[in-house]
PDB file of C-alpha atoms in Angstrom:
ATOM      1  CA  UNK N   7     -29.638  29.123  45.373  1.00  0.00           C
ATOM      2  CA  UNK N   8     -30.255  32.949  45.740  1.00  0.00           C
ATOM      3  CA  UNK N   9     -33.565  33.810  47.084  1.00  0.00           C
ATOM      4  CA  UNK N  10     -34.235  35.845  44.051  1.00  0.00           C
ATOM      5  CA  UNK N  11     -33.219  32.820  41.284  1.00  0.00           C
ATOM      6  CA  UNK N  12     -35.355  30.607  43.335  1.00  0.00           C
ATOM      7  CA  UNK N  13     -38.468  33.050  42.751  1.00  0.00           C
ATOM      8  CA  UNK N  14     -37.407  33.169  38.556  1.00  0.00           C
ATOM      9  CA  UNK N  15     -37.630  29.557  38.746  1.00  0.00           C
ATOM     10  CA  UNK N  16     -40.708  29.182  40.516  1.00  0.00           C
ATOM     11  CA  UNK N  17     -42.168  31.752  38.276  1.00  0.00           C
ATOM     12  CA  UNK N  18     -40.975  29.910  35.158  1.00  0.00           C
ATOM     13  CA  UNK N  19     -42.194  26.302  36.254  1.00  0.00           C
ATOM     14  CA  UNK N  20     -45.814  27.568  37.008  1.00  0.00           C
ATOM     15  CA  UNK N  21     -45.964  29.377  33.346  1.00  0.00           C
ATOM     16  CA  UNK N  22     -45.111  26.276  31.892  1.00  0.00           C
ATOM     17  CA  UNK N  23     -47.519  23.538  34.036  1.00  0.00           C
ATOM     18  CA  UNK N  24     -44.485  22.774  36.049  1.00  0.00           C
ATOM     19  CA  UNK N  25     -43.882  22.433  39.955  1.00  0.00           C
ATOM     20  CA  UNK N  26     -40.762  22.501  41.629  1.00  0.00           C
ATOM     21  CA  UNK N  27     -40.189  19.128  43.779  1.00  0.00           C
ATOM     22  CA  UNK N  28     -38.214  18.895  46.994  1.00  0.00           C
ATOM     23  CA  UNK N  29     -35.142  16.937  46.504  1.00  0.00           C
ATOM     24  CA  UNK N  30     -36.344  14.452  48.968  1.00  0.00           C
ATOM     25  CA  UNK N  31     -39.811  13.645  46.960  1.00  0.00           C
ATOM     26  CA  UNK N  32     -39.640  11.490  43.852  1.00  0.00           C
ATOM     27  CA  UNK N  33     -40.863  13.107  40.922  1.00  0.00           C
ATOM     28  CA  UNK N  34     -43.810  11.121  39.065  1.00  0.00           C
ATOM     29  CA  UNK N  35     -42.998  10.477  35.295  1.00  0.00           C
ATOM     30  CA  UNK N  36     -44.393  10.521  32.534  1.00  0.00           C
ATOM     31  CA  UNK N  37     -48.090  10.887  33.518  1.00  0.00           C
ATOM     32  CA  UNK N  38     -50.759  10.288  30.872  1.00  0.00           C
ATOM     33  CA  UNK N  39     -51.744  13.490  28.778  1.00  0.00           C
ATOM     34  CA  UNK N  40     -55.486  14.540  30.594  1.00  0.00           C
ATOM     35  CA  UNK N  41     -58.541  15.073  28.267  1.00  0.00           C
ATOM     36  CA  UNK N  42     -61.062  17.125  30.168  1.00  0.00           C
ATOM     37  CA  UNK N  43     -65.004  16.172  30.150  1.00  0.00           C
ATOM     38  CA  UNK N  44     -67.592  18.834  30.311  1.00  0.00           C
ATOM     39  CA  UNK N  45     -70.472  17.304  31.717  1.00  0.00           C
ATOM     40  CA  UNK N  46     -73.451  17.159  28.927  1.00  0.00           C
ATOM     41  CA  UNK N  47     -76.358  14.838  28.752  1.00  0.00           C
ATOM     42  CA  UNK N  48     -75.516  11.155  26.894  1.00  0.00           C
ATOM     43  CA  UNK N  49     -77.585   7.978  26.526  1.00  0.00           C
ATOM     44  CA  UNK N  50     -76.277   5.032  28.990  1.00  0.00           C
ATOM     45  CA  UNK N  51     -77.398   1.507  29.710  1.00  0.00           C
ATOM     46  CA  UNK N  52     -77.145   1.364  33.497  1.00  0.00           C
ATOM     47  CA  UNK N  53     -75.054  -0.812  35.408  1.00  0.00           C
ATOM     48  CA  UNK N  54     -76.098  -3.987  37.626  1.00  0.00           C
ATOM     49  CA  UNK N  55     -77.388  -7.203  38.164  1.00  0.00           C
ATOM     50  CA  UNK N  56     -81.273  -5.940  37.056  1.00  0.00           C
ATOM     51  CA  UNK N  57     -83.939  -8.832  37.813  1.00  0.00           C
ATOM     52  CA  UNK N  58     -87.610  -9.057  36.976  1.00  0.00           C
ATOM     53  CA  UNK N  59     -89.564 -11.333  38.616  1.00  0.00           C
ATOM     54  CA  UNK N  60     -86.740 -12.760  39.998  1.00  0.00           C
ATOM     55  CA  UNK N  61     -84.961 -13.262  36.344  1.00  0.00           C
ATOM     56  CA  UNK N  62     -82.557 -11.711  35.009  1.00  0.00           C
ATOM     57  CA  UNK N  63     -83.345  -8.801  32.309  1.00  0.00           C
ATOM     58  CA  UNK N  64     -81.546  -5.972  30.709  1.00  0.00           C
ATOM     59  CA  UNK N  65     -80.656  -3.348  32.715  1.00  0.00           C
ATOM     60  CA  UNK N  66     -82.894   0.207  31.519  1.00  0.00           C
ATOM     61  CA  UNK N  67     -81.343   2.685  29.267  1.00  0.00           C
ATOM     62  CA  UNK N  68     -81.254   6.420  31.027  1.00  0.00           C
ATOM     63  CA  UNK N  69     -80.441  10.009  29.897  1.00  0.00           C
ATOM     64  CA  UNK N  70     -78.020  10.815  32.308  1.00  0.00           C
ATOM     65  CA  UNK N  71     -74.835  13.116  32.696  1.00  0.00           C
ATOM     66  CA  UNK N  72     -71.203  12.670  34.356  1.00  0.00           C
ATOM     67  CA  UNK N  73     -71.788  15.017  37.491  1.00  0.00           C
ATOM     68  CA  UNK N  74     -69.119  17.549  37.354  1.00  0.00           C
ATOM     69  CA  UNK N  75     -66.459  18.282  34.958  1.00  0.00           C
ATOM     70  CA  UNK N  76     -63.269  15.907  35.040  1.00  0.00           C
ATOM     71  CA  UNK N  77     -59.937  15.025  34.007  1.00  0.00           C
ATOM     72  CA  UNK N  78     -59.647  11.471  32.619  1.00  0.00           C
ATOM     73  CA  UNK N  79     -55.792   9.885  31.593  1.00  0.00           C
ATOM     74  CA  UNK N  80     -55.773   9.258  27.659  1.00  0.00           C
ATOM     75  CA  UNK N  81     -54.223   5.942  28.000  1.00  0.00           C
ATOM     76  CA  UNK N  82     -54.165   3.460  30.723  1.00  0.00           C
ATOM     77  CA  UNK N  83     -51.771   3.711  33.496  1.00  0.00           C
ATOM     78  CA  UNK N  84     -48.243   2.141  31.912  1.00  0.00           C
ATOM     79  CA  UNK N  85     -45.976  -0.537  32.959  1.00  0.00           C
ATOM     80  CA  UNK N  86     -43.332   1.823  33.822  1.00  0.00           C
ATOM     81  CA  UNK N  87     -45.742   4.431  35.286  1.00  0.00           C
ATOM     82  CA  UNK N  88     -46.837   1.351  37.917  1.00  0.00           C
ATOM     83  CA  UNK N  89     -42.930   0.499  38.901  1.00  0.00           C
ATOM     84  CA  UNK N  90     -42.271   4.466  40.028  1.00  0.00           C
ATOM     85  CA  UNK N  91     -44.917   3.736  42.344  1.00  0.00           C
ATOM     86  CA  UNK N  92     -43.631  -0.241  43.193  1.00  0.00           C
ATOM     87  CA  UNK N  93     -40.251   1.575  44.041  1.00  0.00           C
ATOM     88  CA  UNK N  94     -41.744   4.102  46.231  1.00  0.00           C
ATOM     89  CA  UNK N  95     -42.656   1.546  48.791  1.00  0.00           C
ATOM     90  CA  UNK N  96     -46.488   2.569  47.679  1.00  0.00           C
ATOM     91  CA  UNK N  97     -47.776  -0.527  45.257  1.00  0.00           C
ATOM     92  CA  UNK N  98     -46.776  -4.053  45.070  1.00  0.00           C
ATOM     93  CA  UNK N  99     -45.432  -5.254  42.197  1.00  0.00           C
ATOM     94  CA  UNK N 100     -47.964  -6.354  39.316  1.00  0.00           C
ATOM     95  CA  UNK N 101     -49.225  -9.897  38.763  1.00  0.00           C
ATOM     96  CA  UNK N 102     -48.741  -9.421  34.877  1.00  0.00           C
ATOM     97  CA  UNK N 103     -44.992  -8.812  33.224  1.00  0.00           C
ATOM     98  CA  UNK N 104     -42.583  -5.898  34.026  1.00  0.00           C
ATOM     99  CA  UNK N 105     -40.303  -5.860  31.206  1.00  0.00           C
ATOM    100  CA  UNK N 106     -42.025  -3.652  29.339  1.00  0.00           C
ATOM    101  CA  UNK N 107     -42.392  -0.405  30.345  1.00  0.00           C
ATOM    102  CA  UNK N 108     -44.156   0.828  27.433  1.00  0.00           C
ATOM    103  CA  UNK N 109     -46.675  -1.924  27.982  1.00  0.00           C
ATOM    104  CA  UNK N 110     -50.143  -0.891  30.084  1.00  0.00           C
ATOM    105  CA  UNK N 111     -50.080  -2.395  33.502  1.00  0.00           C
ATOM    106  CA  UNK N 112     -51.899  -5.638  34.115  1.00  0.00           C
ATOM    107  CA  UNK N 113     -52.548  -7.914  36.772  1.00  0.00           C
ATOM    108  CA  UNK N 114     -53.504  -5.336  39.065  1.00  0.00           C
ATOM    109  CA  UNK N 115     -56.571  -5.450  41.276  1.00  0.00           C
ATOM    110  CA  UNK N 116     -59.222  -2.609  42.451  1.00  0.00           C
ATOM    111  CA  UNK N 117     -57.103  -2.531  45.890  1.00  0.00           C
ATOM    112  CA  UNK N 118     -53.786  -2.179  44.047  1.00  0.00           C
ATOM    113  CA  UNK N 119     -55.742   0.426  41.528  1.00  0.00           C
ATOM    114  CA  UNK N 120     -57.018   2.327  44.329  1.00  0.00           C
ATOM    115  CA  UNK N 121     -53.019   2.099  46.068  1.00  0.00           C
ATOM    116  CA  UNK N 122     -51.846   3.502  43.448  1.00  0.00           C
ATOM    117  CA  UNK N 123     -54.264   6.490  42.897  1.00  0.00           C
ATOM    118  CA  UNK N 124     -53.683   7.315  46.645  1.00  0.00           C
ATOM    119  CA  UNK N 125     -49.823   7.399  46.146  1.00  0.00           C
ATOM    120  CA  UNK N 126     -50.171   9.979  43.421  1.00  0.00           C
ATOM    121  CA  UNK N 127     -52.777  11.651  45.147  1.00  0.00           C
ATOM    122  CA  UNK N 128     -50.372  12.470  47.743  1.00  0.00           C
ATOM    123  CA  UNK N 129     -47.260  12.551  45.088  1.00  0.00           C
ATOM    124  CA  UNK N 130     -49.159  15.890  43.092  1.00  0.00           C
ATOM    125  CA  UNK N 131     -51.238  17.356  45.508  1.00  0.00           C
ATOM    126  CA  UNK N 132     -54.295  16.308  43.627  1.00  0.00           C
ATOM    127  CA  UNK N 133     -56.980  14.414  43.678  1.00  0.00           C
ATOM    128  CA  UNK N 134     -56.916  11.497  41.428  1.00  0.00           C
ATOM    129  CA  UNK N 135     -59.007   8.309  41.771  1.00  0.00           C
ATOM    130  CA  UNK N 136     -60.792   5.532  39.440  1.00  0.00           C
ATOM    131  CA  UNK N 137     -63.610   6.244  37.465  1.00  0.00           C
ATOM    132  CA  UNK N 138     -67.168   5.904  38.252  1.00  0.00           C
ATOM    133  CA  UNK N 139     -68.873   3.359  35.989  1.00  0.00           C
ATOM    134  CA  UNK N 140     -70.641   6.244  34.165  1.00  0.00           C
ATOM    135  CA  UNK N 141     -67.774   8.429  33.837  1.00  0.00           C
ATOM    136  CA  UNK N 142     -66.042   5.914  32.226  1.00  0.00           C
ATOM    137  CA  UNK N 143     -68.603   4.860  30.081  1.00  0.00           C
ATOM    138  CA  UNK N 144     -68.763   8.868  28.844  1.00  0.00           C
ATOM    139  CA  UNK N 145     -65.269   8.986  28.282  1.00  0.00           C
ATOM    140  CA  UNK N 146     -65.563   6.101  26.053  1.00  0.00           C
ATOM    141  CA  UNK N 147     -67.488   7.245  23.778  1.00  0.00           C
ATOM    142  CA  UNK N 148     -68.607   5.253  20.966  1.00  0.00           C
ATOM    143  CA  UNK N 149     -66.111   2.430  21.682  1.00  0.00           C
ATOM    144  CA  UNK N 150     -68.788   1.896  24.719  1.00  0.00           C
ATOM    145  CA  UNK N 151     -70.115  -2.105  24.751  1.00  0.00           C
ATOM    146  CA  UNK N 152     -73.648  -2.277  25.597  1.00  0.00           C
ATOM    147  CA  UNK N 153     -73.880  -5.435  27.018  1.00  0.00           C
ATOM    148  CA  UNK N 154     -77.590  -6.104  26.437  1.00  0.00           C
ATOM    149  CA  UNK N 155     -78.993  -8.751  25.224  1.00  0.00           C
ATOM    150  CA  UNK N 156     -81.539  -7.953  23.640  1.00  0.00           C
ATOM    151  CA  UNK N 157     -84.580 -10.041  25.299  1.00  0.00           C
ATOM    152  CA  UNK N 158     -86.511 -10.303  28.578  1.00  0.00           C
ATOM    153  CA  UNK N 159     -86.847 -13.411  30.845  1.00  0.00           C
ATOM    154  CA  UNK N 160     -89.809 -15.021  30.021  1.00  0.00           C
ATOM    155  CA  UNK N 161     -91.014 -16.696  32.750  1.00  0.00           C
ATOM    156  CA  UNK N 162     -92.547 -19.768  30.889  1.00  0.00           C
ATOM    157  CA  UNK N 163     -89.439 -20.276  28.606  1.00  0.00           C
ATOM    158  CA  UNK N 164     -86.513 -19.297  30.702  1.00  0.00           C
ATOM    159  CA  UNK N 165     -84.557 -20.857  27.650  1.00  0.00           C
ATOM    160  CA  UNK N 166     -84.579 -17.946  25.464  1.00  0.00           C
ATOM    161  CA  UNK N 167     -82.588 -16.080  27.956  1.00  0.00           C
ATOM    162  CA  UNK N 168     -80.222 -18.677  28.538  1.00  0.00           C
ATOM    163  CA  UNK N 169     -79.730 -19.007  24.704  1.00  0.00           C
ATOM    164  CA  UNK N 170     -78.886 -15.310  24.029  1.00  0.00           C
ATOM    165  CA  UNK N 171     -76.625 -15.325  27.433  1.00  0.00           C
ATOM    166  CA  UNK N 172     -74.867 -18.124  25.629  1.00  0.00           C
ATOM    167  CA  UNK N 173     -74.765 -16.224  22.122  1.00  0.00           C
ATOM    168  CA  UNK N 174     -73.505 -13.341  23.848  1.00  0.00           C
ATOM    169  CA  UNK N 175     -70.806 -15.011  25.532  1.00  0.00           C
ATOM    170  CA  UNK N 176     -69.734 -17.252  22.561  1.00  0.00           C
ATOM    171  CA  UNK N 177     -69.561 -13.765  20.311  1.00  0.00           C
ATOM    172  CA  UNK N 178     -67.371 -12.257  23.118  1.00  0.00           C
ATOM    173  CA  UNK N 179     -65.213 -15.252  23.203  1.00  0.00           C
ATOM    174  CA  UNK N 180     -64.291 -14.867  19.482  1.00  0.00           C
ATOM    175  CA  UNK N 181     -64.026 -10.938  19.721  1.00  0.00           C
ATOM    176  CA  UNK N 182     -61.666 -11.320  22.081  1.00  0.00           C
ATOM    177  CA  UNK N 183     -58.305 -10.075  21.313  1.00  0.00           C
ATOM    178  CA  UNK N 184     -55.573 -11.261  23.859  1.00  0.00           C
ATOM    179  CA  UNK N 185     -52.706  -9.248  22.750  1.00  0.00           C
ATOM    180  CA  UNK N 186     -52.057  -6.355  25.099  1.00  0.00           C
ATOM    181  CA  UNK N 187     -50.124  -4.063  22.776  1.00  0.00           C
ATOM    182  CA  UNK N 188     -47.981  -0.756  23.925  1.00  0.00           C
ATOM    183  CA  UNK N 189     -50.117   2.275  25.444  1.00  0.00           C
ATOM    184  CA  UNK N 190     -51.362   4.366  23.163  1.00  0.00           C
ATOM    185  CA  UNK N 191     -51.039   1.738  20.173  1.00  0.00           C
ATOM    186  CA  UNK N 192     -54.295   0.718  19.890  1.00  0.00           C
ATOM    187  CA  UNK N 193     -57.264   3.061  19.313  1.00  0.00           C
ATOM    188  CA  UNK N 194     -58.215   6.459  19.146  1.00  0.00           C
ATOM    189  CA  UNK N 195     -62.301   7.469  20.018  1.00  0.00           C
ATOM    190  CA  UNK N 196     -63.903  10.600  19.211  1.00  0.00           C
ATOM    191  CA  UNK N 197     -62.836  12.180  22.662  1.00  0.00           C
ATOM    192  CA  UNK N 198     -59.047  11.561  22.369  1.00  0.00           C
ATOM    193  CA  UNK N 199     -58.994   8.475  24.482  1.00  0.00           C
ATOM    194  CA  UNK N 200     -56.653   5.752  23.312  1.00  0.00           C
ATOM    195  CA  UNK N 201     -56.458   1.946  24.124  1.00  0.00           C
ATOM    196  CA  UNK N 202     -60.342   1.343  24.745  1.00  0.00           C
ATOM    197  CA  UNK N 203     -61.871  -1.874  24.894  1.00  0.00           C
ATOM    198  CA  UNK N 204     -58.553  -3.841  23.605  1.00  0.00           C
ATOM    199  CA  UNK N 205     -57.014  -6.923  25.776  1.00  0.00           C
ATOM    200  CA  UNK N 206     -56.819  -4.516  28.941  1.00  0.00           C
ATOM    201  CA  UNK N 207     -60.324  -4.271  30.823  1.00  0.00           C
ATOM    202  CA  UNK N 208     -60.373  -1.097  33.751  1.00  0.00           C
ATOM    203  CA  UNK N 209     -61.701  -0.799  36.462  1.00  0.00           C
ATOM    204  CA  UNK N 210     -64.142   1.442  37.905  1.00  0.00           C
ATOM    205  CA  UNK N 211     -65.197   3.128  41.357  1.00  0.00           C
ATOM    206  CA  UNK N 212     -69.167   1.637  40.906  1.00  0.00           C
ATOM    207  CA  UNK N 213     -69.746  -1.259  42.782  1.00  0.00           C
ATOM    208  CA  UNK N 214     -71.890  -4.333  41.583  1.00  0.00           C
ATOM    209  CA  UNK N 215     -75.620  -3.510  42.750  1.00  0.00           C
ATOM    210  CA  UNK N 216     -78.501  -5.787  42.308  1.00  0.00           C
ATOM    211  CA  UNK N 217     -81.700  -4.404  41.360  1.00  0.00           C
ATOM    212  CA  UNK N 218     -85.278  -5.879  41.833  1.00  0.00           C
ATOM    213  CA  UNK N 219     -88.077  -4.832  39.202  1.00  0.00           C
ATOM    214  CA  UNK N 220     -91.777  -5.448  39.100  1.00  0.00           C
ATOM    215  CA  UNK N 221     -93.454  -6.431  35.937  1.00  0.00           C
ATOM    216  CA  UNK N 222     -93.988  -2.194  35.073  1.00  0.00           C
ATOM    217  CA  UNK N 223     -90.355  -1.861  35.353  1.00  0.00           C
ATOM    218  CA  UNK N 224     -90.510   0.009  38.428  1.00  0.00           C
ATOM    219  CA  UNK N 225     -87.351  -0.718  40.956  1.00  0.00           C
ATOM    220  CA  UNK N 226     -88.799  -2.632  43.834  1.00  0.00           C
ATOM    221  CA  UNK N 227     -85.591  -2.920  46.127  1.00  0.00           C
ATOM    222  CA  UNK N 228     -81.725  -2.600  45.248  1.00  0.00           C
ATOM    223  CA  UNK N 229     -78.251  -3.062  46.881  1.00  0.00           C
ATOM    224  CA  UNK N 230     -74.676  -2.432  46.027  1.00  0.00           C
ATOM    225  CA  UNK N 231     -72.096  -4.981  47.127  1.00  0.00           C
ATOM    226  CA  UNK N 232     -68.621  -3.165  47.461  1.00  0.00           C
ATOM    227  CA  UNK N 233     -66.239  -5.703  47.680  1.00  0.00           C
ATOM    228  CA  UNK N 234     -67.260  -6.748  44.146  1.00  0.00           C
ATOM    229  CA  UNK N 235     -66.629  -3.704  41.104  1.00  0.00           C
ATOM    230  CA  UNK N 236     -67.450  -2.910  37.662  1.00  0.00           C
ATOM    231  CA  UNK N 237     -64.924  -3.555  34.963  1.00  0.00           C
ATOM    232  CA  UNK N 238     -65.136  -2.270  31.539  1.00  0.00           C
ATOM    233  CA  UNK N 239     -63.547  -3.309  28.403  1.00  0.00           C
ATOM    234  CA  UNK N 240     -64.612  -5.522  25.429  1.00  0.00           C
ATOM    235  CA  UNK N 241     -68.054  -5.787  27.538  1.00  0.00           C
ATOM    236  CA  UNK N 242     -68.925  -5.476  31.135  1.00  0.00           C
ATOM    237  CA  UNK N 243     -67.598  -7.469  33.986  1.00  0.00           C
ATOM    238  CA  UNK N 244     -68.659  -7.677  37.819  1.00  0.00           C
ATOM    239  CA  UNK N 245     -64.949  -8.680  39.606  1.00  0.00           C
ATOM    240  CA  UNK N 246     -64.026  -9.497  43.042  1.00  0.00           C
ATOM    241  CA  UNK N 247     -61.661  -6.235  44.439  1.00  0.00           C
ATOM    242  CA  UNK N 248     -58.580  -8.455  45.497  1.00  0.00           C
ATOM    243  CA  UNK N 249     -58.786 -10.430  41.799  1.00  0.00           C
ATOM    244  CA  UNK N 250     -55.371  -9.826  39.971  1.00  0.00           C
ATOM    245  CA  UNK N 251     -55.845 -12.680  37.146  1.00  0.00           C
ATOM    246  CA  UNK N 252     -59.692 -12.626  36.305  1.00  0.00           C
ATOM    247  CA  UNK N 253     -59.228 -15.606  34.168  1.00  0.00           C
ATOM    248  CA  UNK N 254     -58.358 -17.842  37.497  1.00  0.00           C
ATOM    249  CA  UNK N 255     -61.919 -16.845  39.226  1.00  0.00           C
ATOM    250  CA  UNK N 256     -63.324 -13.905  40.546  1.00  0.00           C
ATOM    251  CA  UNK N 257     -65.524 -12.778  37.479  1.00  0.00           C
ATOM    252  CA  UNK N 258     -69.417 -13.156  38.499  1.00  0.00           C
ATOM    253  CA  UNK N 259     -70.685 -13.614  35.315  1.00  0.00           C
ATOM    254  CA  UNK N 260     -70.088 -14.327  31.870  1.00  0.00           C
ATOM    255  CA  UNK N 261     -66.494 -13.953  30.364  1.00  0.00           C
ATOM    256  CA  UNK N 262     -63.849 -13.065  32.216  1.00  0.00           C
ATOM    257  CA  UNK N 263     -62.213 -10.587  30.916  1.00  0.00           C
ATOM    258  CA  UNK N 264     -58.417 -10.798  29.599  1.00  0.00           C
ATOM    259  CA  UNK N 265     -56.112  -8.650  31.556  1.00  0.00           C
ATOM    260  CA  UNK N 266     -57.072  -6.374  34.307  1.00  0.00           C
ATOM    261  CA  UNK N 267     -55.664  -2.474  34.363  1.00  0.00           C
ATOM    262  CA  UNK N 268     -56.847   0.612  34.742  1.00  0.00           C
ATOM    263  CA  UNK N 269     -57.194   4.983  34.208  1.00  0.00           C
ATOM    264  CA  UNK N 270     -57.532   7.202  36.704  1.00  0.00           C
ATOM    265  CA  UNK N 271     -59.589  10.573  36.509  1.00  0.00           C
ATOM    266  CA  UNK N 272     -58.368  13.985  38.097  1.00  0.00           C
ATOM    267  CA  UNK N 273     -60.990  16.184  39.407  1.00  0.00           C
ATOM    268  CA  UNK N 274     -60.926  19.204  38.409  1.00  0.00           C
ATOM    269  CA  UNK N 275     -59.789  21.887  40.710  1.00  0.00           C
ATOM    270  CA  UNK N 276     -58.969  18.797  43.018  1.00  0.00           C
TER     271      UNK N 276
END
């Protein structure tokens, strides 16, 4: 191609979002359309295994804010979307069914997750990775779960706790909708994200910290353990990194959720 066409095309592609890929680089389809969030102050129940007294409470609500502005993927990362990166030599191929390309991705885990946002990472130039607990959480919106529930340990009757633990999980259990249906099929929330809190739980960048309180509320000690994430969906879950299938083990608490996939964020400027 003439030097000069090669500058008109270049010229073109950037007007219209485009890039121009060698012919030895596979091009990455189909990407999720990007909703951008501004960073702005939002109530948040925090994350964690919270303990006080050495039982287990609900974790504190907070006034926080997403750190800097992002990018975050309207719908979860597709069947299809996953294979470009399986026949790249990048990604393995996933634990759930392949058939469908139109289908979110499951049986993924946070090391296959985090595979994949390398890969395109290194695909685009960019910098895409999973979300941090709170980011996602933001992004959600009003189809957020607070998982509270809705009492303290009492030390002399550590039955009420273990009564509302087993409400909570018996309400989950018939909320739970096992059908994962094709991206973008699903949902719509007030942000323009699509497919929250259906039969696909995502996962997150936050690992599972444990958090000691004294009777004030007052954090005593904490720690994070980072082989085990946060996973959000029809309510929180705490899940080993390597776990494909949560429902064979690998969920800390609680229900497991149904299927495992997962959105990636682009930062901005990244």
């Amino acid at each position: 191609m003439h030097a000069t066409a090669v500058l008109l095309a270049g010229a073109a592609a950037g007007a219209l979002g485009l890039s121009l890929w060698p012919q030895d680089r596979p091009v990455v389809r189909d990407l999720p359309r990007m909703m951008l969030l501004e960073p702005q102050p939002f109530e948040h129940r925090l994350d964690g295994d919270w303990r006080q007294a050495g039982r287990s409470t609900d974790a504190p609500v907070r006034t926080t804010r997403i750190p800097a502005p992002i990018e975050i993927m309207e719908t979860p990362i597709s069947t299809g979307q996953w294979l470009d990166c399986v026949a790249a030599g990048a990604c393995l191929a996933p634990g759930g069914p392949t058939d469908r390309p139109d289908l979110p991705v499951t049986g993924v885990s946070w090391l296959d997750a985090a595979a994949y946002a390398e890969w395109l990472s290194g695909e685009t130039g960019q910098t895409w990775r999973l979300p941090a607990d709170v980011e996602w959480a933001f992004a959600a919106a009003e189809m957020f779960r607070d998982d509270a529930l809705g009492v303290d340990g009492d030390p002399d009757n550590p039955a009420v706790l273990w009564l509302a633990e087993y409400a909570a999980d018996a309400a989950r259990s018939r909320e739970l909708d096992r059908e994962v249906r094709p991206v973008g099929s699903l949902n719509v929330n007030s942000r323009g994200l699509r497919d929250i809190g259906g039969a696909v739980w995502e996962w997150t960048s936050t690992c599972l910290r444990r958090v000691d309180q004294d009777p004030l509320g007052r954090i005593l000690s904490q720690d994070e353990t980072c082989g085990i994430y946060i996973v959000e969906g029809l309510h929180r879950a705490a899940v080993s990194d390597f776990v494909r299938d949560p429902k064979s083990g690998g969920c800390s608490v609680g229900v497991p959720p149904a299927n495992l996939g997962f959105r990636l964020v682009r930062e901005v400027g990244g």
